[in-house]
mmCIF file of C-alpha atoms in Angstrom:
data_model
loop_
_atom_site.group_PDB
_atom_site.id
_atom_site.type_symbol
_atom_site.label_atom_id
_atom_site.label_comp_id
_atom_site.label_asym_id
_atom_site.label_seq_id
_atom_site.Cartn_x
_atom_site.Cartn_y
_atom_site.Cartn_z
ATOM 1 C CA UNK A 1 291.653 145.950 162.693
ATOM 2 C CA UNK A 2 293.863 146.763 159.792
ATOM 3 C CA UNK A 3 292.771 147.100 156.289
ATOM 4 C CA UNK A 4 293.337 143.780 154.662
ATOM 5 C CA UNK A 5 296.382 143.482 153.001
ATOM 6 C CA UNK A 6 297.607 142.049 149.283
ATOM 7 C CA UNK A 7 300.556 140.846 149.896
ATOM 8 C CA UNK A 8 302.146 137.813 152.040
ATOM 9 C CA UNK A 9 304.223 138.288 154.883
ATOM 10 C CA UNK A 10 307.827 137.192 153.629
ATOM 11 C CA UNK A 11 309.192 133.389 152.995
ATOM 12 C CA UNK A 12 310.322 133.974 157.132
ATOM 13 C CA UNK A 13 306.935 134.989 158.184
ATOM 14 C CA UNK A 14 305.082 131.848 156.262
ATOM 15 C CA UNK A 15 307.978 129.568 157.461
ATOM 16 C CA UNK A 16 306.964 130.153 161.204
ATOM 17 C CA UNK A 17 303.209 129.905 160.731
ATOM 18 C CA UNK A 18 300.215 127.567 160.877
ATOM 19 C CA UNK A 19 297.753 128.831 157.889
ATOM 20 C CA UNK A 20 295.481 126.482 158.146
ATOM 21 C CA UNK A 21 295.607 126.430 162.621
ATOM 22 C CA UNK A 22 295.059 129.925 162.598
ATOM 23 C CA UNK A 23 292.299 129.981 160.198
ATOM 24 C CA UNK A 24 290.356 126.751 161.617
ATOM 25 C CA UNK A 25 291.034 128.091 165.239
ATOM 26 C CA UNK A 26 289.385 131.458 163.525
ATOM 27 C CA UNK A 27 286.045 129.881 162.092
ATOM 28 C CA UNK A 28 285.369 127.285 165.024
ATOM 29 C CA UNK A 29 285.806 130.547 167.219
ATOM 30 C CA UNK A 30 283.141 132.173 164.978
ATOM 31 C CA UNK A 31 280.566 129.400 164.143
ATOM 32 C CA UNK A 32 280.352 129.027 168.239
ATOM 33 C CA UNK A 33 280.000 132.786 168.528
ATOM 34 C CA UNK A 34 276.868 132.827 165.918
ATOM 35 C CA UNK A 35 275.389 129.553 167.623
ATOM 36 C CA UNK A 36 275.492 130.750 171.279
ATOM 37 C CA UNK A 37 275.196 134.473 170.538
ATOM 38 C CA UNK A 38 274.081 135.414 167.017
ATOM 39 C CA UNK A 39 274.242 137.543 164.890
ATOM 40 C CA UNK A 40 277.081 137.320 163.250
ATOM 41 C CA UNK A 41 279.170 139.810 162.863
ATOM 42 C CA UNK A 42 281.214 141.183 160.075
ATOM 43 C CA UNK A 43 285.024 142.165 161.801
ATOM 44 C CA UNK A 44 285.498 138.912 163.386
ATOM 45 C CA UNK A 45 283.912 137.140 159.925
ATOM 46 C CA UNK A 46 286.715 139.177 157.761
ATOM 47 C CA UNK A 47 289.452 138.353 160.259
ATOM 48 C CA UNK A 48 288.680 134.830 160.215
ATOM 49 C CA UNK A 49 288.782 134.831 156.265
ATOM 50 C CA UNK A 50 291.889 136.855 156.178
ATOM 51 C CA UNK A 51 293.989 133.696 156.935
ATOM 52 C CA UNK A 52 292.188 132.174 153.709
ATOM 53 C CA UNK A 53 295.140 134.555 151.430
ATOM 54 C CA UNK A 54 298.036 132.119 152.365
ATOM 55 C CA UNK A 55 296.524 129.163 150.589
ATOM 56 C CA UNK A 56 296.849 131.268 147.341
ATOM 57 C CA UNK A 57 300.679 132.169 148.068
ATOM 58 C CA UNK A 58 300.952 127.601 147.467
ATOM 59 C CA UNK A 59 298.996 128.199 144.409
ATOM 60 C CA UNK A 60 301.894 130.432 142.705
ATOM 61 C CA UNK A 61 302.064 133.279 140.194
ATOM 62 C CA UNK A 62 299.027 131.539 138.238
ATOM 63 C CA UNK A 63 296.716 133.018 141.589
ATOM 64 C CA UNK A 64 297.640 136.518 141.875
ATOM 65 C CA UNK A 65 294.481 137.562 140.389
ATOM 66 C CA UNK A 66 292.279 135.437 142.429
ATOM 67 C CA UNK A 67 293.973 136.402 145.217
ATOM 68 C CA UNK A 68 293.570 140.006 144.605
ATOM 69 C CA UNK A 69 289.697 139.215 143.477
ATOM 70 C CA UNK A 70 289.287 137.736 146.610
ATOM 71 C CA UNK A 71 291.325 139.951 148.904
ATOM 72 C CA UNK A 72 289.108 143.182 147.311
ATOM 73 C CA UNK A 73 286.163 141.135 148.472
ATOM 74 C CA UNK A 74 287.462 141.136 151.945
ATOM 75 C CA UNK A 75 288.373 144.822 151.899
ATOM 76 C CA UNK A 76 284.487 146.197 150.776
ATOM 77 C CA UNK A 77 283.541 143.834 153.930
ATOM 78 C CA UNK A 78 285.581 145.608 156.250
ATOM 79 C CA UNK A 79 284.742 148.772 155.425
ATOM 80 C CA UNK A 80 281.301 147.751 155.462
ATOM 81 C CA UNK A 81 282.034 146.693 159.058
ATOM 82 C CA UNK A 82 283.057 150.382 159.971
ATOM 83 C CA UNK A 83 279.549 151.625 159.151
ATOM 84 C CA UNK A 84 277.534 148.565 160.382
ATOM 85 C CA UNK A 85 278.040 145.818 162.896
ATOM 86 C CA UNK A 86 276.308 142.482 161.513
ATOM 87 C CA UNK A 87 275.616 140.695 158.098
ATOM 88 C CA UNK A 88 271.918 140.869 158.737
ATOM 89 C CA UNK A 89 272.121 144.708 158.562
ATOM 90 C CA UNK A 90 274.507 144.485 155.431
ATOM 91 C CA UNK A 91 272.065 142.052 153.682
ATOM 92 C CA UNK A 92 269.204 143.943 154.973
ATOM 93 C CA UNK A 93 270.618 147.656 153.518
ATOM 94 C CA UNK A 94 270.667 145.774 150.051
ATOM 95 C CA UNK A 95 267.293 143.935 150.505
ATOM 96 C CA UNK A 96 265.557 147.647 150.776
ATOM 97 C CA UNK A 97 267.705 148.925 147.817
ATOM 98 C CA UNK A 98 266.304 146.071 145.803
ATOM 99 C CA UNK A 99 270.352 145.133 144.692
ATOM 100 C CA UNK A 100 271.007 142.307 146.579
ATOM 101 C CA UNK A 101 272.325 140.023 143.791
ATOM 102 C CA UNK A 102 273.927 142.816 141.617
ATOM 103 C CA UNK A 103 277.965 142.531 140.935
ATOM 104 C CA UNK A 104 279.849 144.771 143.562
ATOM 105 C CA UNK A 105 276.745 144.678 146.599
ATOM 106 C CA UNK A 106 277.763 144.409 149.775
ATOM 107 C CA UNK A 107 276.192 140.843 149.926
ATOM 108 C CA UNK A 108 277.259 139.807 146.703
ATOM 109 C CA UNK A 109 280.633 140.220 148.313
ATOM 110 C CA UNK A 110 279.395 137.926 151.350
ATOM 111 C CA UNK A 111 278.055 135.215 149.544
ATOM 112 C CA UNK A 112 281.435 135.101 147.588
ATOM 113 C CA UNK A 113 283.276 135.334 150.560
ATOM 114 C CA UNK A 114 281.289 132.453 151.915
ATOM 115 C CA UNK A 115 282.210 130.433 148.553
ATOM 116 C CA UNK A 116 285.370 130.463 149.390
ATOM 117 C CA UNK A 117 284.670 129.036 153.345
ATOM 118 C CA UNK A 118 282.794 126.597 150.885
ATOM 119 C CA UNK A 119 285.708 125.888 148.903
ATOM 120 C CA UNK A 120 288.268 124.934 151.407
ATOM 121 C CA UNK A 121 285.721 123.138 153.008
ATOM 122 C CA UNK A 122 285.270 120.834 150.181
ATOM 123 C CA UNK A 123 289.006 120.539 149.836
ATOM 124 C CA UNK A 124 289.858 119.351 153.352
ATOM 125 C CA UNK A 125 286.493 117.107 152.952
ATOM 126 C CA UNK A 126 288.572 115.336 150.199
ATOM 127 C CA UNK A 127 291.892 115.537 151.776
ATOM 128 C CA UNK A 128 290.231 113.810 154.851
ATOM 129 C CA UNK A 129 288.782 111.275 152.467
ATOM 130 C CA UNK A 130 292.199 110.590 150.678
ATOM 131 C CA UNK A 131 294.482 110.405 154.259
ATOM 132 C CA UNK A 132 292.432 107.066 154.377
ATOM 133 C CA UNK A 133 293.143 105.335 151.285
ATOM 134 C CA UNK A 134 296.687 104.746 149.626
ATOM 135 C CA UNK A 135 297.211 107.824 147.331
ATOM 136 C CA UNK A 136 295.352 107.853 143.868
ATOM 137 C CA UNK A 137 294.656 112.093 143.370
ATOM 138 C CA UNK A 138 297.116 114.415 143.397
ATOM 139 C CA UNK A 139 296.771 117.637 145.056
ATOM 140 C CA UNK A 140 296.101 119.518 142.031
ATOM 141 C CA UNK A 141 293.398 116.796 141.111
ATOM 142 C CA UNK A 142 291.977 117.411 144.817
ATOM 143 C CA UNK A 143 292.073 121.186 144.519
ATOM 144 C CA UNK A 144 290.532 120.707 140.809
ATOM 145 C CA UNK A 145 287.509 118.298 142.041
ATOM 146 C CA UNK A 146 286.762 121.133 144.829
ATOM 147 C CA UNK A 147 286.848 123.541 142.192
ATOM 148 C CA UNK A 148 284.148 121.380 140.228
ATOM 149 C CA UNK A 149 282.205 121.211 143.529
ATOM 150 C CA UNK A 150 281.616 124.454 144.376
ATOM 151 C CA UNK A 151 282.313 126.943 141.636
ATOM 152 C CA UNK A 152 282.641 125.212 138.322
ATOM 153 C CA UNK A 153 279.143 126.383 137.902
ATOM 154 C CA UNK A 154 279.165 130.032 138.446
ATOM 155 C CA UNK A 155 281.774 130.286 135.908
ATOM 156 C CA UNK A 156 281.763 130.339 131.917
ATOM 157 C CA UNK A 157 283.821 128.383 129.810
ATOM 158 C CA UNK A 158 286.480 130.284 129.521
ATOM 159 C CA UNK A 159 286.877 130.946 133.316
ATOM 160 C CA UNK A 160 286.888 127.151 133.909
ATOM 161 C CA UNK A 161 289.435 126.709 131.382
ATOM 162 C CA UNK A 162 291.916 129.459 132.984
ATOM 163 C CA UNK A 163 291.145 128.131 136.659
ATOM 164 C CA UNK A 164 292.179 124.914 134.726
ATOM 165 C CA UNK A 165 295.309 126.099 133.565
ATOM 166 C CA UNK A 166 295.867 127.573 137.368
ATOM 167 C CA UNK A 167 295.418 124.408 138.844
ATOM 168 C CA UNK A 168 297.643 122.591 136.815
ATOM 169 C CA UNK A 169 300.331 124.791 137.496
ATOM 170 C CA UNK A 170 300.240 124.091 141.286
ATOM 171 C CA UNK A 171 303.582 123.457 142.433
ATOM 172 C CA UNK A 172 302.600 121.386 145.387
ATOM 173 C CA UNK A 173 301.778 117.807 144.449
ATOM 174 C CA UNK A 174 301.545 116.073 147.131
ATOM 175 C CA UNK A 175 299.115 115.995 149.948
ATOM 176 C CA UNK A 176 302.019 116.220 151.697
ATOM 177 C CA UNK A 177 303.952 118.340 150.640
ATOM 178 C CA UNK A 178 301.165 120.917 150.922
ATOM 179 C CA UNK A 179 300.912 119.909 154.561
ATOM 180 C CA UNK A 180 304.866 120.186 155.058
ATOM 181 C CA UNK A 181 304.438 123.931 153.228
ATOM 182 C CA UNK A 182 301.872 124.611 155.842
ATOM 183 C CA UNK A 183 303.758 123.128 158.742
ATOM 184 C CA UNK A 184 301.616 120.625 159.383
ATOM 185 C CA UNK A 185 302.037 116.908 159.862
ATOM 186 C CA UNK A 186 299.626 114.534 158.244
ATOM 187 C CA UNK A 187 298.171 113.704 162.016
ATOM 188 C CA UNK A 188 297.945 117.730 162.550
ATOM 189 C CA UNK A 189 296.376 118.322 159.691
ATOM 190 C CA UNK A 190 293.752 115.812 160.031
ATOM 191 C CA UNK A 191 293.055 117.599 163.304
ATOM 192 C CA UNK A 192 292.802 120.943 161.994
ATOM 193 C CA UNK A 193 290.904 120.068 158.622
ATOM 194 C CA UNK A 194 288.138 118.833 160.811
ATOM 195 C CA UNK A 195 288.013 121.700 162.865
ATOM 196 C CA UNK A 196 287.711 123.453 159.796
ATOM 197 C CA UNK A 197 285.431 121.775 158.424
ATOM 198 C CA UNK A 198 282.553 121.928 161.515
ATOM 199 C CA UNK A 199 283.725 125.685 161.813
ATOM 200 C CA UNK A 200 282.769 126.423 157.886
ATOM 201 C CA UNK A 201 279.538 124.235 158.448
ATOM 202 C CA UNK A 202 278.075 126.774 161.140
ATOM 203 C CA UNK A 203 279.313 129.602 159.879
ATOM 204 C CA UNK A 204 277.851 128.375 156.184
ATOM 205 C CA UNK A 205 274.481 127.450 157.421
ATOM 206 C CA UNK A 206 274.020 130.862 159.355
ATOM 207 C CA UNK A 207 274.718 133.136 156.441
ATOM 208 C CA UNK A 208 272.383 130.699 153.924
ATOM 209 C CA UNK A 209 269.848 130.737 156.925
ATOM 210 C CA UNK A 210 270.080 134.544 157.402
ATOM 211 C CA UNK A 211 269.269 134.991 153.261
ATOM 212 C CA UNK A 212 266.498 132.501 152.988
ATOM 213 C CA UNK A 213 264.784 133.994 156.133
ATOM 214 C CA UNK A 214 264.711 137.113 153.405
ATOM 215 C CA UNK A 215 263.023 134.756 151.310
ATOM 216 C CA UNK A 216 266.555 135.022 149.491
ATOM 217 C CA UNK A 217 269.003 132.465 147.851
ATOM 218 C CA UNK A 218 272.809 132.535 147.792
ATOM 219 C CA UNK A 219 272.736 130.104 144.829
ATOM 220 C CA UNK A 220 273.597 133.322 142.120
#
């Protein structure tokens, strides 16, 4: 596979695809690999979160840096992939170099990684949620209670207020609109947020299963 790349394909290239099919497709493909025939492995885990870097292209200019955070994340993992085949080796080769939970490890990198499965996950949970109701949160407000959900706690003050800032400078609005941006209908969408959703809840579990079996937590 090719090295993970920073930048987006083109307004031509987005306008033609499915982010959110391809990814969902992606992580339901993986969660069933790692259920039927664990362990899971790193290549198709990195290609699966790959399709993760066109949600930040909605977010705008505010995101570059959290895209490229993110997107460096990805990278290490790859090339972590071309010397080993599975996370249970990764986390292991950091278990026996006593560093699992320093900045930069190889799993440091994967539970991040997996924080952002967890993210999304969260979002379509309340997307879902809102399709059901007459509208009352915006989709910065979703994006922002996600935010709270999952990472709010990891950061300081002054990270929470510039993610803040970020998020208020969405340009999408709407539900959807963000579903129009993505080519989706709201009927497709629901479809593929749920498949996203039971995708990220295997593929979750497994990697919070393979660190506590290390008598390990990804809560750092």
């Amino acid at each position: 596979m090719a090295e993970v790349q920073v930048g987006g394909g083109g307004e031509a290239a987005q306008g033609r695809r499915r982010p959110l099919a391809e990814y969902a497709a992606e992580l339901e493909a993986l969660s069933g690999s790692v259920r039927t025939a664990p362990p899971l492995r790193l290549k198709p885990l990195v290609q699966a979160c790959h399709h993760a870097l066109a949600f930040f292209d909605l977010v705008g200019v505010e995101a570059a840096f959290w895209k490229t955070e993110y997107t460096e994340r990805l990278v290490e993992l790859e090339r972590a992939s071309e010397a080993m085949d599975t996370a249970e080796e990764l986390v292991d080769r950091d278990v026996a170099a006593g560093r699992v939970r320093a900045t930069g490890t190889r799993s440091n990198n994967l539970v991040r990684v997996k924080r952002g499965i967890e993210l999304k996950r969260a979002l379509f949970q309340l997307m879902l949620a809102q399709l059901q109701r007459p509208a009352v949160v915006s989709f910065d407000g979703l994006v922002s209670m996600a935010y709270a959900t999952v990472f709010a706690r990891y950061h300081d003050k002054n990270v929470q207020s510039t993610v803040a800032d970020s998020i208020c400078a969405i340009p999408v609005k709407s539900i959807s609109d963000f579903f129009a941006t993505i080519n989706e209908t709201d009927e497709s969408a629901a479809a593929e947020m749920q498949k996203y959703i039971d995708g990220a809840n295997g593929v979750i579990s497994y990697i919070d299963e393979l660190f506590a079996s290390r008598g390990l937590s990804t809560d750092f």
